[in-house]
XYZ file of C-alpha atoms in Angstrom:
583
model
C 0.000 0.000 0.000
C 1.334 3.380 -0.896
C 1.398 5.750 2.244
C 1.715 8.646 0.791
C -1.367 8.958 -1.103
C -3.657 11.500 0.731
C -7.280 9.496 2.300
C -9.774 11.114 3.042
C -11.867 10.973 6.121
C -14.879 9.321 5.448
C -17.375 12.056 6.537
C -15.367 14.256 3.806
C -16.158 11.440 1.281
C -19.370 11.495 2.341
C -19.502 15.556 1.369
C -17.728 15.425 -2.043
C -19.284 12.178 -3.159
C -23.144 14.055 -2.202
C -22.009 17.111 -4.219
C -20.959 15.394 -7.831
C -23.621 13.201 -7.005
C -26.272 16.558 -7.678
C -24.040 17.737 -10.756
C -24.377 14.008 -12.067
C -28.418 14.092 -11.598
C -28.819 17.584 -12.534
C -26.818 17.089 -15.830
C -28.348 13.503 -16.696
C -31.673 14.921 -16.192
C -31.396 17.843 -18.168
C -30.072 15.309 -21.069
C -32.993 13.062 -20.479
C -35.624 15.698 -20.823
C -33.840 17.343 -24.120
C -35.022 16.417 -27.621
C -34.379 13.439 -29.511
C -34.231 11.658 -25.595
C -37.264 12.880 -24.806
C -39.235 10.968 -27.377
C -36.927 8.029 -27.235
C -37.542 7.458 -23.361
C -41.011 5.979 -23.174
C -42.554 2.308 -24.697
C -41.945 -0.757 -24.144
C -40.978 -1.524 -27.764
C -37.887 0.430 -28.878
C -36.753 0.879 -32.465
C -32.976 -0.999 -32.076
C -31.721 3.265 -32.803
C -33.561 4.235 -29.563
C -32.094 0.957 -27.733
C -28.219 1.969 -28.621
C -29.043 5.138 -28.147
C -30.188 4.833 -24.582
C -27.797 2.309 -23.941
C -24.619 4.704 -24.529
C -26.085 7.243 -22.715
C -26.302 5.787 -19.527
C -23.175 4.061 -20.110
C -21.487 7.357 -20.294
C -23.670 8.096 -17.515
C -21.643 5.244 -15.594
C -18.034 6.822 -16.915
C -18.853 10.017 -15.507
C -19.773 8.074 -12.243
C -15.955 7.132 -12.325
C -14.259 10.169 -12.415
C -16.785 11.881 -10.357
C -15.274 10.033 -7.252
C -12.633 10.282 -4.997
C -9.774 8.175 -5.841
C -8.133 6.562 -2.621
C -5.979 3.766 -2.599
C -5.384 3.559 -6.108
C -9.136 3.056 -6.642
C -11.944 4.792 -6.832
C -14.713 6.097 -4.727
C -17.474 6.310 -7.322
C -20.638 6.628 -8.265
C -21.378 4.472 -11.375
C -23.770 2.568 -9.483
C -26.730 4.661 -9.264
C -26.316 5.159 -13.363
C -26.150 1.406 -14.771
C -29.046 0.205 -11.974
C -31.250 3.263 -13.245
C -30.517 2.187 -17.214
C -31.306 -1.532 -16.188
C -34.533 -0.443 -14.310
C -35.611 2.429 -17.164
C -34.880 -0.059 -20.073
C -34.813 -3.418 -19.156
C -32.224 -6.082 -19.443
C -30.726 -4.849 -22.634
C -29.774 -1.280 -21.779
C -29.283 -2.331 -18.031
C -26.468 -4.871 -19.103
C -25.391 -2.951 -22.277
C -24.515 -0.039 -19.787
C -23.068 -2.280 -16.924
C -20.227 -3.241 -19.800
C -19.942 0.158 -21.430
C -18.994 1.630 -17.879
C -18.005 -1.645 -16.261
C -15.664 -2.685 -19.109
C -14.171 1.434 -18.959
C -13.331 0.951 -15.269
C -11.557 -2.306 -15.834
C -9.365 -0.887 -18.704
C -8.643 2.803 -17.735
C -5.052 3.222 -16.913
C -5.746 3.832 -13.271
C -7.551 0.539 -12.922
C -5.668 -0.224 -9.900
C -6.196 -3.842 -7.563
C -9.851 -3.482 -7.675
C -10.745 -2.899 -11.374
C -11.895 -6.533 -11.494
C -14.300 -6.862 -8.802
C -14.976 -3.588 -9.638
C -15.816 -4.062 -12.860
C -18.044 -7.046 -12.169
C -20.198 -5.325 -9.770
C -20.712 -2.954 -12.115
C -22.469 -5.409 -14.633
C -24.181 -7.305 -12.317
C -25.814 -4.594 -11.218
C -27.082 -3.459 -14.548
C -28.112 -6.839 -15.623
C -30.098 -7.273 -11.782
C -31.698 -3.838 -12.422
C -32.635 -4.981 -15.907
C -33.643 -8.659 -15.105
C -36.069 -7.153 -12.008
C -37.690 -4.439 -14.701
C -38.524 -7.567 -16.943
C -40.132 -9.528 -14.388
C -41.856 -6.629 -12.230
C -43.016 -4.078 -14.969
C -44.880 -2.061 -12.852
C -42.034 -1.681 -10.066
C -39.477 -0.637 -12.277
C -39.221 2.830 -11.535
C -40.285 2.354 -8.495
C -37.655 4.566 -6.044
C -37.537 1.937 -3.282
C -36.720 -0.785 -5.829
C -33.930 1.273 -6.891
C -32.696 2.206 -3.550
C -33.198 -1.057 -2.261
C -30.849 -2.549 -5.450
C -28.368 0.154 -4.203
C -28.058 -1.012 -1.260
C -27.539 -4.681 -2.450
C -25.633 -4.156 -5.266
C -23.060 -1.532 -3.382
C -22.757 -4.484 -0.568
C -21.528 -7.020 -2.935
C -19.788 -4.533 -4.722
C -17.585 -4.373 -1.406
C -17.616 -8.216 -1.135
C -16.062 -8.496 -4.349
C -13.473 -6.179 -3.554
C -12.471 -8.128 -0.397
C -12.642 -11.868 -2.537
C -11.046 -10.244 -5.642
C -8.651 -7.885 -4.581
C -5.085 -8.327 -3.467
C -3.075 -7.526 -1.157
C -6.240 -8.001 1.302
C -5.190 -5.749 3.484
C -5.510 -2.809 1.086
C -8.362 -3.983 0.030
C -9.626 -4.083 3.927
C -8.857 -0.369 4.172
C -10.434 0.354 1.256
C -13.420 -1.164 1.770
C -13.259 0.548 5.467
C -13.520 4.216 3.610
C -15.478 4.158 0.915
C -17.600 0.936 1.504
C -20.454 3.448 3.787
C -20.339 5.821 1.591
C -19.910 4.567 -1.799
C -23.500 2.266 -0.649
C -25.300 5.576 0.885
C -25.260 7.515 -2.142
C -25.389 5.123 -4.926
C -29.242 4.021 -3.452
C -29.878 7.722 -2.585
C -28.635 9.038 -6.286
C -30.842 5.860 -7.869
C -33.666 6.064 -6.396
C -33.427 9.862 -6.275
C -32.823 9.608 -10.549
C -35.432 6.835 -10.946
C -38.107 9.118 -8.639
C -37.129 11.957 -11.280
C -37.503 9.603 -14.457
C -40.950 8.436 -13.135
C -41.965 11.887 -12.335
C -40.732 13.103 -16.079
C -42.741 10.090 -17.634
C -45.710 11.072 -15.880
C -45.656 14.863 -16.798
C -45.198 13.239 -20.482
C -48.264 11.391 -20.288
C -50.180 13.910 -18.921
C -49.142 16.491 -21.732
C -50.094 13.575 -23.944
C -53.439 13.153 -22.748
C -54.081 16.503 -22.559
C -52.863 17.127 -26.055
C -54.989 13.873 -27.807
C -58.085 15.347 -25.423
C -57.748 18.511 -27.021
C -57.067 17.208 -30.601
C -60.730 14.790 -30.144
C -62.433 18.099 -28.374
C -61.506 19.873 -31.860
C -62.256 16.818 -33.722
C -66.165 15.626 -32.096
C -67.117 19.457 -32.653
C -65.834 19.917 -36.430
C -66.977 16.695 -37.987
C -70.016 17.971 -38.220
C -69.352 21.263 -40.114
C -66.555 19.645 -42.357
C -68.954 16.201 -43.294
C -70.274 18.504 -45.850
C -67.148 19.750 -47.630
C -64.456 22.892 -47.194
C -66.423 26.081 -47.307
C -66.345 29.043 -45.814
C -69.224 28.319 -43.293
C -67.647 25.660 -42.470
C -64.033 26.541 -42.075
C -65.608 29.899 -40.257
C -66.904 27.979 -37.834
C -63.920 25.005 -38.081
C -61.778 27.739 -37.320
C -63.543 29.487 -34.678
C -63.639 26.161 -32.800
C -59.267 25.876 -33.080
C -59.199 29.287 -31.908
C -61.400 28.741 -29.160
C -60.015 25.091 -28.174
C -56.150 26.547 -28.204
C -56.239 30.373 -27.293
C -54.089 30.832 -30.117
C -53.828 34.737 -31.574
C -55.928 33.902 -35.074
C -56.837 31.246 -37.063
C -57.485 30.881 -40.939
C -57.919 27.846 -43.312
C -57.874 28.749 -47.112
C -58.768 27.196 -50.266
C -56.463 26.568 -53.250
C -56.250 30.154 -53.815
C -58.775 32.435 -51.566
C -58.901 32.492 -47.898
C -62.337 30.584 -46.308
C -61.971 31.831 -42.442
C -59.777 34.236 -40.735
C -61.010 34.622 -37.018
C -59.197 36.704 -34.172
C -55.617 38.697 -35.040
C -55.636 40.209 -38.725
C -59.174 39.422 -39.519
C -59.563 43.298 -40.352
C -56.825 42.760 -43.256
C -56.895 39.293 -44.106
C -60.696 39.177 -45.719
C -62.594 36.268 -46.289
C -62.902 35.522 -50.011
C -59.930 37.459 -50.980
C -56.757 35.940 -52.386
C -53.544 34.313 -49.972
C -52.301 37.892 -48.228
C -48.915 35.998 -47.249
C -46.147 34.411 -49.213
C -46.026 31.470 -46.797
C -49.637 29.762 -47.220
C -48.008 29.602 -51.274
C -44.939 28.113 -49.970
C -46.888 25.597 -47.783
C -49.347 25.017 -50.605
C -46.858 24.631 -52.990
C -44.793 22.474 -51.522
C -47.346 20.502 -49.171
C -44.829 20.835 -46.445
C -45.878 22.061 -42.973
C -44.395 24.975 -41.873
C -43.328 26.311 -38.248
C -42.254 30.200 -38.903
C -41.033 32.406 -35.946
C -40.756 36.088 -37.743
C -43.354 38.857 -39.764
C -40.698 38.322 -42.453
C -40.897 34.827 -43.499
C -44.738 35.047 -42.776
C -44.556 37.858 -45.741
C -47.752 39.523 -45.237
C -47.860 43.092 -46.805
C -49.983 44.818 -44.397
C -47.814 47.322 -42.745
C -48.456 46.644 -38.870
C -49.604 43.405 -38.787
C -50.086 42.021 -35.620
C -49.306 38.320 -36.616
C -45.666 37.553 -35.720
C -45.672 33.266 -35.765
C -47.625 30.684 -38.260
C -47.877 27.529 -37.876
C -49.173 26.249 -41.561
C -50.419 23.262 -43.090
C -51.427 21.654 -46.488
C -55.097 20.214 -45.868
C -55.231 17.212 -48.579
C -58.032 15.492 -50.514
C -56.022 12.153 -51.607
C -53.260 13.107 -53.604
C -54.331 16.648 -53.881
C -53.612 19.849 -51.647
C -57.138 21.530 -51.358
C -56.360 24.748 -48.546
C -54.389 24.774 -45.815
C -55.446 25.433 -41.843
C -53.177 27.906 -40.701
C -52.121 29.021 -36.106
C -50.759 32.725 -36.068
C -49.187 33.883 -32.615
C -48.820 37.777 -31.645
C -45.817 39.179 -29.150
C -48.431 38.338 -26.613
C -49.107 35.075 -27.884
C -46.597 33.104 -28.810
C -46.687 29.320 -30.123
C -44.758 26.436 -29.498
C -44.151 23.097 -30.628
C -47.060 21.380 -29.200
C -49.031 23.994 -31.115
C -47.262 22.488 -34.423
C -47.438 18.646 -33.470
C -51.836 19.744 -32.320
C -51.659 21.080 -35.996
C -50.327 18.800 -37.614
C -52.941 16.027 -36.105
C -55.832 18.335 -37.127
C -54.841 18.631 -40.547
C -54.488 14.779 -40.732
C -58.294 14.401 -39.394
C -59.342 17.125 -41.532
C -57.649 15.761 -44.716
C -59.573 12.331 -43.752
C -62.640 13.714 -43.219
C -62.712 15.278 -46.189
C -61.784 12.417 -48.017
C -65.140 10.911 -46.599
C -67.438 13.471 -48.238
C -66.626 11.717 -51.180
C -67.362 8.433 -49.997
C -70.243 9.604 -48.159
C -72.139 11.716 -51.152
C -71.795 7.979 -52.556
C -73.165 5.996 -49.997
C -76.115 8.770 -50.049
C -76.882 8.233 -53.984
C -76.647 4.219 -53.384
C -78.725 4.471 -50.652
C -81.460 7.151 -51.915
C -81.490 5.048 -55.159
C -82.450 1.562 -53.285
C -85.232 3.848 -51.305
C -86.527 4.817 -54.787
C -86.755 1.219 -55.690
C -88.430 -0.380 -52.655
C -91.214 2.681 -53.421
C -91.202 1.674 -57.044
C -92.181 -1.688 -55.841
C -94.891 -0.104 -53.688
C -96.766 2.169 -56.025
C -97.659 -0.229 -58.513
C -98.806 -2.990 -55.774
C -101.300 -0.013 -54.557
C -102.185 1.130 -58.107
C -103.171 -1.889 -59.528
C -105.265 -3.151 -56.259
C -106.820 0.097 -56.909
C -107.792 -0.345 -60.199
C -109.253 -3.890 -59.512
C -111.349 -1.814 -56.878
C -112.289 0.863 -59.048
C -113.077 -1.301 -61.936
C -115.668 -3.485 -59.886
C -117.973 -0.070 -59.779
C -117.747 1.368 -62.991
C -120.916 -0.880 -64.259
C -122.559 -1.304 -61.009
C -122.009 3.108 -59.059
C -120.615 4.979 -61.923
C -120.637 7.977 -59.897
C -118.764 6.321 -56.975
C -116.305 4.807 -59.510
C -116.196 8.537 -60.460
C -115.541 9.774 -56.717
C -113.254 6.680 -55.898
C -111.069 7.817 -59.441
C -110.355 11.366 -58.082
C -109.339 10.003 -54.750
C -106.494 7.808 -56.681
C -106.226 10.891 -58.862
C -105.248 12.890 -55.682
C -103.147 9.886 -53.917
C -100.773 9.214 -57.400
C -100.610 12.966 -57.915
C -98.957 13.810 -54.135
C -97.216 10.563 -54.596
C -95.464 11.360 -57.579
C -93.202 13.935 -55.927
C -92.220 11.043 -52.891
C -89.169 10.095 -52.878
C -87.768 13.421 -53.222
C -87.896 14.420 -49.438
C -89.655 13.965 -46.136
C -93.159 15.097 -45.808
C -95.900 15.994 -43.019
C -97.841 13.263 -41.147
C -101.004 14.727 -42.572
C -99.812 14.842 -45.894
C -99.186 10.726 -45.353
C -102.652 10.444 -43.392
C -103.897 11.515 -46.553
C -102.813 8.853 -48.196
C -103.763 6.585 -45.735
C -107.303 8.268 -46.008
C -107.534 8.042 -49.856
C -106.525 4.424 -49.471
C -109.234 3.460 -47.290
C -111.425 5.424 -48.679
C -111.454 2.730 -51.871
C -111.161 0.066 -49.210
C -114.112 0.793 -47.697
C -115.794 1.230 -50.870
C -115.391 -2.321 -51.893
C -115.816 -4.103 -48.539
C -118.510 -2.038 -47.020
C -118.932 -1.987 -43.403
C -116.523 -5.194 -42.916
C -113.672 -2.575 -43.235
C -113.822 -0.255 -40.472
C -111.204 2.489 -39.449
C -109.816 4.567 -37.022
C -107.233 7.586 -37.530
C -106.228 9.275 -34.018
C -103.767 11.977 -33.689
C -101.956 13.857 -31.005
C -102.642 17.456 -31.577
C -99.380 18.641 -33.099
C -98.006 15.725 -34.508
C -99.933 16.779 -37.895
C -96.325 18.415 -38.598
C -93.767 15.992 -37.981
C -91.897 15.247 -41.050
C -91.603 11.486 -41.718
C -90.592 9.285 -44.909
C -93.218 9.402 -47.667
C -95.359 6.196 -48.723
C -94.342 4.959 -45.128
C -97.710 3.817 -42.919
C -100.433 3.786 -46.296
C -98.066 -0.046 -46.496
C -98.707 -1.407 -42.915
C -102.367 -0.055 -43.421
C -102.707 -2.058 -46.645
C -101.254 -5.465 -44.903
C -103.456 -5.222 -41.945
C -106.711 -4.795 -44.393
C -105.343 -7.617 -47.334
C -104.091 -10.123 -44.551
C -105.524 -9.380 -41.461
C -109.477 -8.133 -42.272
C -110.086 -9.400 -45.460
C -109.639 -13.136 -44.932
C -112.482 -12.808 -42.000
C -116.661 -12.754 -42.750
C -117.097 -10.179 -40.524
C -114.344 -8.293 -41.400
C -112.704 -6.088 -38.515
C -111.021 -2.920 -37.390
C -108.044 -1.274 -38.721
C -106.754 1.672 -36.505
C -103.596 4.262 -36.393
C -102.517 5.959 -33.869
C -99.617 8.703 -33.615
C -97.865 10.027 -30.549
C -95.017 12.261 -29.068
C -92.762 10.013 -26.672
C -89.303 11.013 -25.560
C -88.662 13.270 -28.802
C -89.539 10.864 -31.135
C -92.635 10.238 -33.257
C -94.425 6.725 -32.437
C -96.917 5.326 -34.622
C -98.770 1.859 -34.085
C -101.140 0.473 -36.755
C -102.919 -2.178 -35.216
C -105.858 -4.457 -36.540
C -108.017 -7.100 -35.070
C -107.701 -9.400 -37.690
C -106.755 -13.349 -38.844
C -102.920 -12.203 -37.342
C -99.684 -13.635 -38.194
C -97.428 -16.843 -36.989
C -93.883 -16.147 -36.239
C -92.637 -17.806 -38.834
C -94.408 -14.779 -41.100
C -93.373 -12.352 -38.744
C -90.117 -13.020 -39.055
C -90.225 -13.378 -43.026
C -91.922 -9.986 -42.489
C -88.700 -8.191 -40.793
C -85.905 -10.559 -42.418
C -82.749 -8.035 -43.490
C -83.281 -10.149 -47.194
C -84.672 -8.994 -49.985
C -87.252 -11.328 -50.782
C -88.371 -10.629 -54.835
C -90.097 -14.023 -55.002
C -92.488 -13.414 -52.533
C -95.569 -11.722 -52.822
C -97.089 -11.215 -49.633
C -96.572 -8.307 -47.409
C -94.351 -6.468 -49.642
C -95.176 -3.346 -48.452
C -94.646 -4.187 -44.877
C -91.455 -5.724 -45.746
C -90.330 -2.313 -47.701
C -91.234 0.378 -44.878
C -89.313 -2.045 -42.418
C -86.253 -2.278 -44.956
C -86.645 2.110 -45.860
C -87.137 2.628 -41.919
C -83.642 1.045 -41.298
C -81.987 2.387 -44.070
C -82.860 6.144 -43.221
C -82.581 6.083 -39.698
C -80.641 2.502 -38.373
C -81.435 -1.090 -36.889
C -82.885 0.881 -33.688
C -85.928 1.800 -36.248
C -87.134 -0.965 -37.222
C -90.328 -2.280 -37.188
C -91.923 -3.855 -33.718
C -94.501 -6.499 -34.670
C -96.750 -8.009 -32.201
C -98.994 -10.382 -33.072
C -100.303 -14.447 -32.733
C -103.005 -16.454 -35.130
C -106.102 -15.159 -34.521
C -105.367 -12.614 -32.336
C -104.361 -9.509 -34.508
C -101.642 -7.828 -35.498
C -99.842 -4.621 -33.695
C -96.921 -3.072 -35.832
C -94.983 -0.338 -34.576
C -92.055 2.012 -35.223
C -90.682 5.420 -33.932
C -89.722 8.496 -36.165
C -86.923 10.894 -35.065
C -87.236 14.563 -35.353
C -86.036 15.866 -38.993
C -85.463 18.839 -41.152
C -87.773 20.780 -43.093
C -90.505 19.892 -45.525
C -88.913 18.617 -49.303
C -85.283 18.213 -47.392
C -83.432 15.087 -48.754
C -83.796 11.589 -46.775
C -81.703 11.304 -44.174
C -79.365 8.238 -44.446
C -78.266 6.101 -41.304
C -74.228 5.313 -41.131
């Protein structure tokens, strides 16, 4: 043992080791919470870029822990520890062991390696690799500070038992072990769990910024879908944008077309006019080039306004496909300033903009398809009514001219209002009249064995429902249900306001139906072959179409005991407006 070297007192060691130890965390953390580390930190699946990358850091990490010690007996008091157990506990068993033999295998070769660089050396890995091993098999304790602390504590231990098995002579290694062993075990759990407690705390923030950004970003999304379903115009990038501006407190925001500007709300608006051309040479750039921009200064912004409040823009290309239809545009003031989460919120707007305007497309489609197969099923409905009609009619024209005459301007004045049906929704009276004009020639071929009953609410005459819709369920309670009995029966409709909905029953005391009919009756097929209670089938099949499953038809009924049908309308637009159609 050389004498001469100076040994410090191990309350001294205690001192210097605490105050590199703070310089070590302060620096490390600052490193860890700088971009690219930042983004590389978190996830349990790491690109293998991210894995080396984190690896070497920590391992340098455990190299600074070196010659941040004392060295005393031709070793070194250090503080490597509390890096390679945080990398093994942050990363797992890969970066845990990767950085146990980056700064294990530095220790053992340095020139100063001295009569403990082999134990030393060892502990070094075998920490990393327990740290990373324990993070594999306890996931949810692995930045836990006491399970750091607590691997301090071990791993410093038989750190100091490998010195005393390893090292020779072993009486140096005694005294060694007698001034740094306290220490060097004290502040190696203190710095890990101290640097774990700060990781966990710095992945937590993270999250929460996370959260609150995607919360934000759906916020924004749930309240524009609506305006954008129907394309990018200015209503709806005026209000698109007064939502943004609204959700992010941002100075102004605008969204333009491919060459005019749709919405300009807050800073500017008085220069930067709806409907005029691009004021600023950067929404051409952005356009042009379908890059998004981040700009920080007036002059890159390029408007030509002298005195223009807007000093930041955060700009992006909106898309449609392939092709670069506006762009949604952030501006910051001196008083409002933007940042990067600003950009990266952008950005993800302009993504779920882009898509949802990609939808219109596929939902103008899906409207066409579906407002086509609604004029079909009433196709197949108009001539069933017409020609029963007829048959009706015709039976008269020898025997009542004049109520032949009566009954032919009541089809007159059912074909005429029909012919106009499948262009929009329509009153309930304007459909009772149907109903009416149906029964009307019912009644006039069956007599008293067809009886009705029409009852209202008062105020339901208004509510807008499909056209050709109940005069169907009518007509299968008289054909099916009345018809086949002697005496005949009742037939009898009934309308009513119930939670905000329209609900309508047609109900009959007729022959009634079997299941097995009932459920032919409301079968999602389309059933050309069959012939019987085609119209009941269509207003089922046009009810779910418009409006979804939830729609459908409710049919109640048993052999002999009649038939119930019922279904519920939801409120709509105005008179003549297109059919709605369910997604």
């Amino acid at each position: 043992m050389d004498l001469d070297i100076f040994v410090p007192a191990v309350p001294d060691l205690f001192l210097n080791l605490s105050q590199r130890f703070g310089l070590l965390l302060a620096g490390g953390f600052a490193i860890m919470t700088m971009a690219p580390f930042e983004r590389m930190n978190f996830g349990r699946q790491r690109p293998l870029w991210s894995l080396l990358a984190v690896t070497a850091l920590f391992g340098i990490f455990g190299i600074l822990g070196t010659y941040t010690g004392n060295y005393v007996f031709r070793s070194y008091a250090n503080l490597r520890a509390m890096g390679v157990i945080t990398a093994g506990l942050f990363g797992g068993p890969v970066v845990g062991i990767g950085a146990g033999l980056i700064a294990g295998g530095h220790r053992y070769l340095i020139d100063i390696g001295g009569f403990s660089a082999l134990p030393c050396a060892l502990a070094t890995f075998l920490e990393g690799a327990a740290a990373g091993l324990i993070a594999r098999r306890f996931p949810g304790q692995a930045l836990d500070w006491g399970v750091a602390m607590a691997l301090g504590i071990v791993g410093e231990t038989v750190h100091m038992g490998l010195v005393l098995a390893l090292s020779r002579p072993f009486a140096e290694a005694v005294d060694l072990v007698e001034v740094i062993g306290a220490p060097m075990i004290v502040i190696n759990a203190m710095g890990a769990a101290i640097f774990v407690k700060a990781l966990g705390l710095q992945r937590k923030l993270r999250e929460q910024r996370d959260s609150t950004e995607a919360r934000r970003i759906l916020s924004i999304a749930s309240q524009t879908v609506a305006h954008l379903r129907g394309g990018l115009t200015p209503d709806s990038a005026r209000a698109t944008a007064a939502i943004i501006l609204s959700e992010t407190g941002v100075a102004a925001v605008a969204i333009t077309g491919n060459a005019t500007i749709l919405a300009h709300v807050g800073a500017g608006e008085d220069h930067h006019t709806v409907g005029e051309p691009w004021r600023t040479k950067a929404t051409r750039l952005a356009f042009e080039s379908g890059t998004a921009l981040f700009l920080h200064d007036p002059e890159a912004i390029g408007c030509a306004k002298a005195g223009c409040p807007l000093r930041e823009a955060i700009i992006v290309p909106l898309r449609k496909g392939s092709e670069i239809r506006g762009c949604l545009k952030l501006y910051g003031t001196k008083d409002r300033p933007l940042g990067k989460p600003l950009f990266e919120l952008a950005k993800g707007l302009a993504a779920l903009f882009s898509t949802q305007l990609e939808l219109e497309d596929i939902g103008i489609a899906n409207q066409l398809l579906a407002h086509a197969e609604i004029r079909r099923l009433q196709a197949q409905i108009n001539p069933h009514f017409l020609f029963n009609s007829l048959n009706t009619i015709a039976s008269f024209c020898r025997t009542a001219p004049g109520q032949a005459r009566e009954l032919l301007l009541d089809l007159a004045r059912y074909m005429r209002r029909n012919l106009d049906s499948s262009r929009g929704l329509v009153r309930l009276s304007e459909e009772m009249d149907q109903v009416r004009s149906y029964l009307a020639i019912e009644q006039a071929r069956f007599g008293e064995r067809i009886r009705s009953e029409i009852d209202l609410e008062p105020g339901c005459q208004e509510w807008l429902v499909p056209p050709l819709l109940i005069q169907p369920l009518v007509e299968n309670s008289v054909r099916h249900g009345l018809q086949g009995r002697e005496e005949g029966g009742r037939v009898r409709v009934t309308a009513r306001r119930e939670n905000g909905h329209l609900r309508v029953v047609v109900e009959d005391d007729g022959l009634g139906m079997s299941q097995d009919v009932v459920d032919v009756l409301l079968s999602p097929r389309t059933l050309e072959s069959m012939t019987e209670g085609v119209g009941a089938r269509n207003s089922n099949q046009r009810l779910i179409q418009l409006f979804g499953p939830e729609y459908g038809l409710r049919v109640e009924s048993a052999p002999g005991r009649g038939s119930r049908i019922t279904f519920r309308v939801p409120p709509a637009g105005k008179p003549g407006e297109a059919l709605p159609v369910s997604a």
